[in-house]
């Protein structure tokens, strides 16, 4: 169990980053679909990250080994992809900037995405 205080918050943030990297490594086509949504809508995966930051990290050697990788090449993923792309052709329900806040970059080489 982690001790309470600032150190544990830092550990939890690092754990969240590692879990995001694992998820991207395991489902790269889904991560690319998230990136497509960000690009079209101008929204962000998290208030302080663009999905392209953890995608880039997941492709680097320092990322954790994803283990089993889901190819997402079946009809279910294709249907999801079609639904997402159809939704992207419609007017957005909210302004993307509403979700953003001042944040921290994922690493020193990443850009802080805030307004």
Short mmCIF file of C-alpha atoms in Angstrom, two decimals:
data_model
loop_
_atom_site.label_atom_id
_atom_site.label_comp_id
_atom_site.label_asym_id
_atom_site.label_seq_id
_atom_site.Cartn_x
_atom_site.Cartn_y
_atom_site.Cartn_z
CA UNK A 1 0.00 0.00 0.00
CA UNK A 2 1.25 3.48 -0.84
CA UNK A 3 1.76 6.02 1.89
CA UNK A 4 -0.57 9.04 1.86
CA UNK A 5 0.70 12.41 0.72
CA UNK A 6 2.35 13.94 -2.34
CA UNK A 7 4.55 10.91 -3.01
CA UNK A 8 1.56 8.60 -3.35
CA UNK A 9 -0.14 11.04 -5.75
CA UNK A 10 3.01 10.99 -7.88
CA UNK A 11 3.08 7.19 -7.80
CA UNK A 12 -0.57 7.05 -8.83
CA UNK A 13 0.05 9.40 -11.75
CA UNK A 14 2.95 7.23 -12.94
CA UNK A 15 0.76 4.13 -12.60
CA UNK A 16 -2.00 5.77 -14.66
CA UNK A 17 0.52 6.69 -17.35
CA UNK A 18 1.83 3.12 -17.45
CA UNK A 19 -1.70 1.73 -17.72
CA UNK A 20 -2.47 4.09 -20.60
CA UNK A 21 0.72 2.96 -22.35
CA UNK A 22 -0.22 -0.70 -21.83
CA UNK A 23 -3.71 -0.08 -23.21
CA UNK A 24 -2.33 1.66 -26.29
CA UNK A 25 0.20 -1.12 -26.83
CA UNK A 26 -2.52 -3.75 -26.57
CA UNK A 27 -5.08 -1.98 -28.80
CA UNK A 28 -3.16 0.24 -31.23
CA UNK A 29 -6.03 0.56 -33.74
CA UNK A 30 -8.34 1.81 -30.97
CA UNK A 31 -5.70 4.37 -29.94
CA UNK A 32 -5.49 5.51 -33.56
CA UNK A 33 -9.27 5.92 -33.59
CA UNK A 34 -9.01 8.13 -30.48
CA UNK A 35 -6.35 10.18 -32.29
CA UNK A 36 -8.68 10.56 -35.27
CA UNK A 37 -11.42 11.92 -32.99
CA UNK A 38 -8.98 14.37 -31.40
CA UNK A 39 -7.79 15.59 -34.77
CA UNK A 40 -11.30 16.10 -36.19
CA UNK A 41 -12.90 17.55 -33.06
CA UNK A 42 -9.93 19.42 -31.62
CA UNK A 43 -10.65 17.79 -28.27
CA UNK A 44 -8.12 15.96 -26.14
CA UNK A 45 -7.88 12.49 -24.61
CA UNK A 46 -7.14 14.07 -21.25
CA UNK A 47 -7.23 17.69 -20.28
CA UNK A 48 -3.43 17.80 -20.24
CA UNK A 49 -2.47 15.20 -22.89
CA UNK A 50 -3.19 14.56 -26.51
CA UNK A 51 -3.50 10.85 -27.32
CA UNK A 52 -0.58 11.22 -29.71
CA UNK A 53 1.78 11.70 -26.72
CA UNK A 54 1.15 8.28 -25.14
CA UNK A 55 0.93 6.66 -28.62
CA UNK A 56 4.44 7.93 -29.31
CA UNK A 57 5.62 6.68 -25.90
CA UNK A 58 4.01 3.27 -26.43
CA UNK A 59 6.05 2.89 -29.62
CA UNK A 60 9.32 3.64 -27.83
CA UNK A 61 11.45 1.09 -26.06
CA UNK A 62 10.85 2.48 -22.57
CA UNK A 63 7.15 1.63 -22.74
CA UNK A 64 6.07 -1.51 -20.89
CA UNK A 65 5.69 -4.69 -22.92
CA UNK A 66 1.98 -4.85 -23.81
CA UNK A 67 1.90 -8.65 -23.75
CA UNK A 68 -1.14 -9.72 -25.75
CA UNK A 69 -1.97 -7.34 -28.60
CA UNK A 70 -5.56 -7.26 -29.87
CA UNK A 71 -5.52 -6.81 -33.65
CA UNK A 72 -9.03 -5.27 -33.68
CA UNK A 73 -9.53 -6.59 -37.19
CA UNK A 74 -12.97 -8.12 -36.72
CA UNK A 75 -16.42 -6.89 -37.73
CA UNK A 76 -17.10 -5.45 -34.25
CA UNK A 77 -14.21 -3.01 -34.50
CA UNK A 78 -15.11 -2.11 -38.06
CA UNK A 79 -18.67 -1.33 -36.89
CA UNK A 80 -17.29 0.83 -34.05
CA UNK A 81 -15.01 2.64 -36.47
CA UNK A 82 -17.93 3.30 -38.83
CA UNK A 83 -20.08 4.63 -35.96
CA UNK A 84 -17.33 6.94 -34.74
CA UNK A 85 -16.65 8.30 -38.21
CA UNK A 86 -20.37 8.86 -38.81
CA UNK A 87 -20.61 10.75 -35.50
CA UNK A 88 -17.61 12.89 -36.49
CA UNK A 89 -19.54 14.11 -39.52
CA UNK A 90 -22.20 15.59 -37.23
CA UNK A 91 -21.98 18.83 -35.30
CA UNK A 92 -20.26 18.36 -31.89
CA UNK A 93 -22.43 18.38 -28.76
CA UNK A 94 -19.97 20.53 -26.77
CA UNK A 95 -17.10 22.88 -27.30
CA UNK A 96 -13.81 20.95 -27.00
CA UNK A 97 -12.17 23.65 -24.89
CA UNK A 98 -14.59 22.99 -22.02
CA UNK A 99 -12.68 19.83 -21.06
CA UNK A 100 -9.26 21.46 -21.02
CA UNK A 101 -7.44 22.82 -18.01
CA UNK A 102 -3.85 23.74 -17.30
CA UNK A 103 -1.94 20.51 -17.02
CA UNK A 104 1.42 18.82 -17.06
CA UNK A 105 3.04 17.24 -20.05
CA UNK A 106 3.48 13.48 -20.03
CA UNK A 107 7.26 13.90 -20.31
CA UNK A 108 9.86 16.56 -20.99
CA UNK A 109 9.56 16.02 -24.76
CA UNK A 110 5.75 16.32 -24.75
CA UNK A 111 3.79 19.53 -25.12
CA UNK A 112 1.49 20.77 -22.37
CA UNK A 113 -1.95 21.09 -23.99
CA UNK A 114 -3.96 23.74 -22.21
CA UNK A 115 -5.66 27.02 -22.89
#
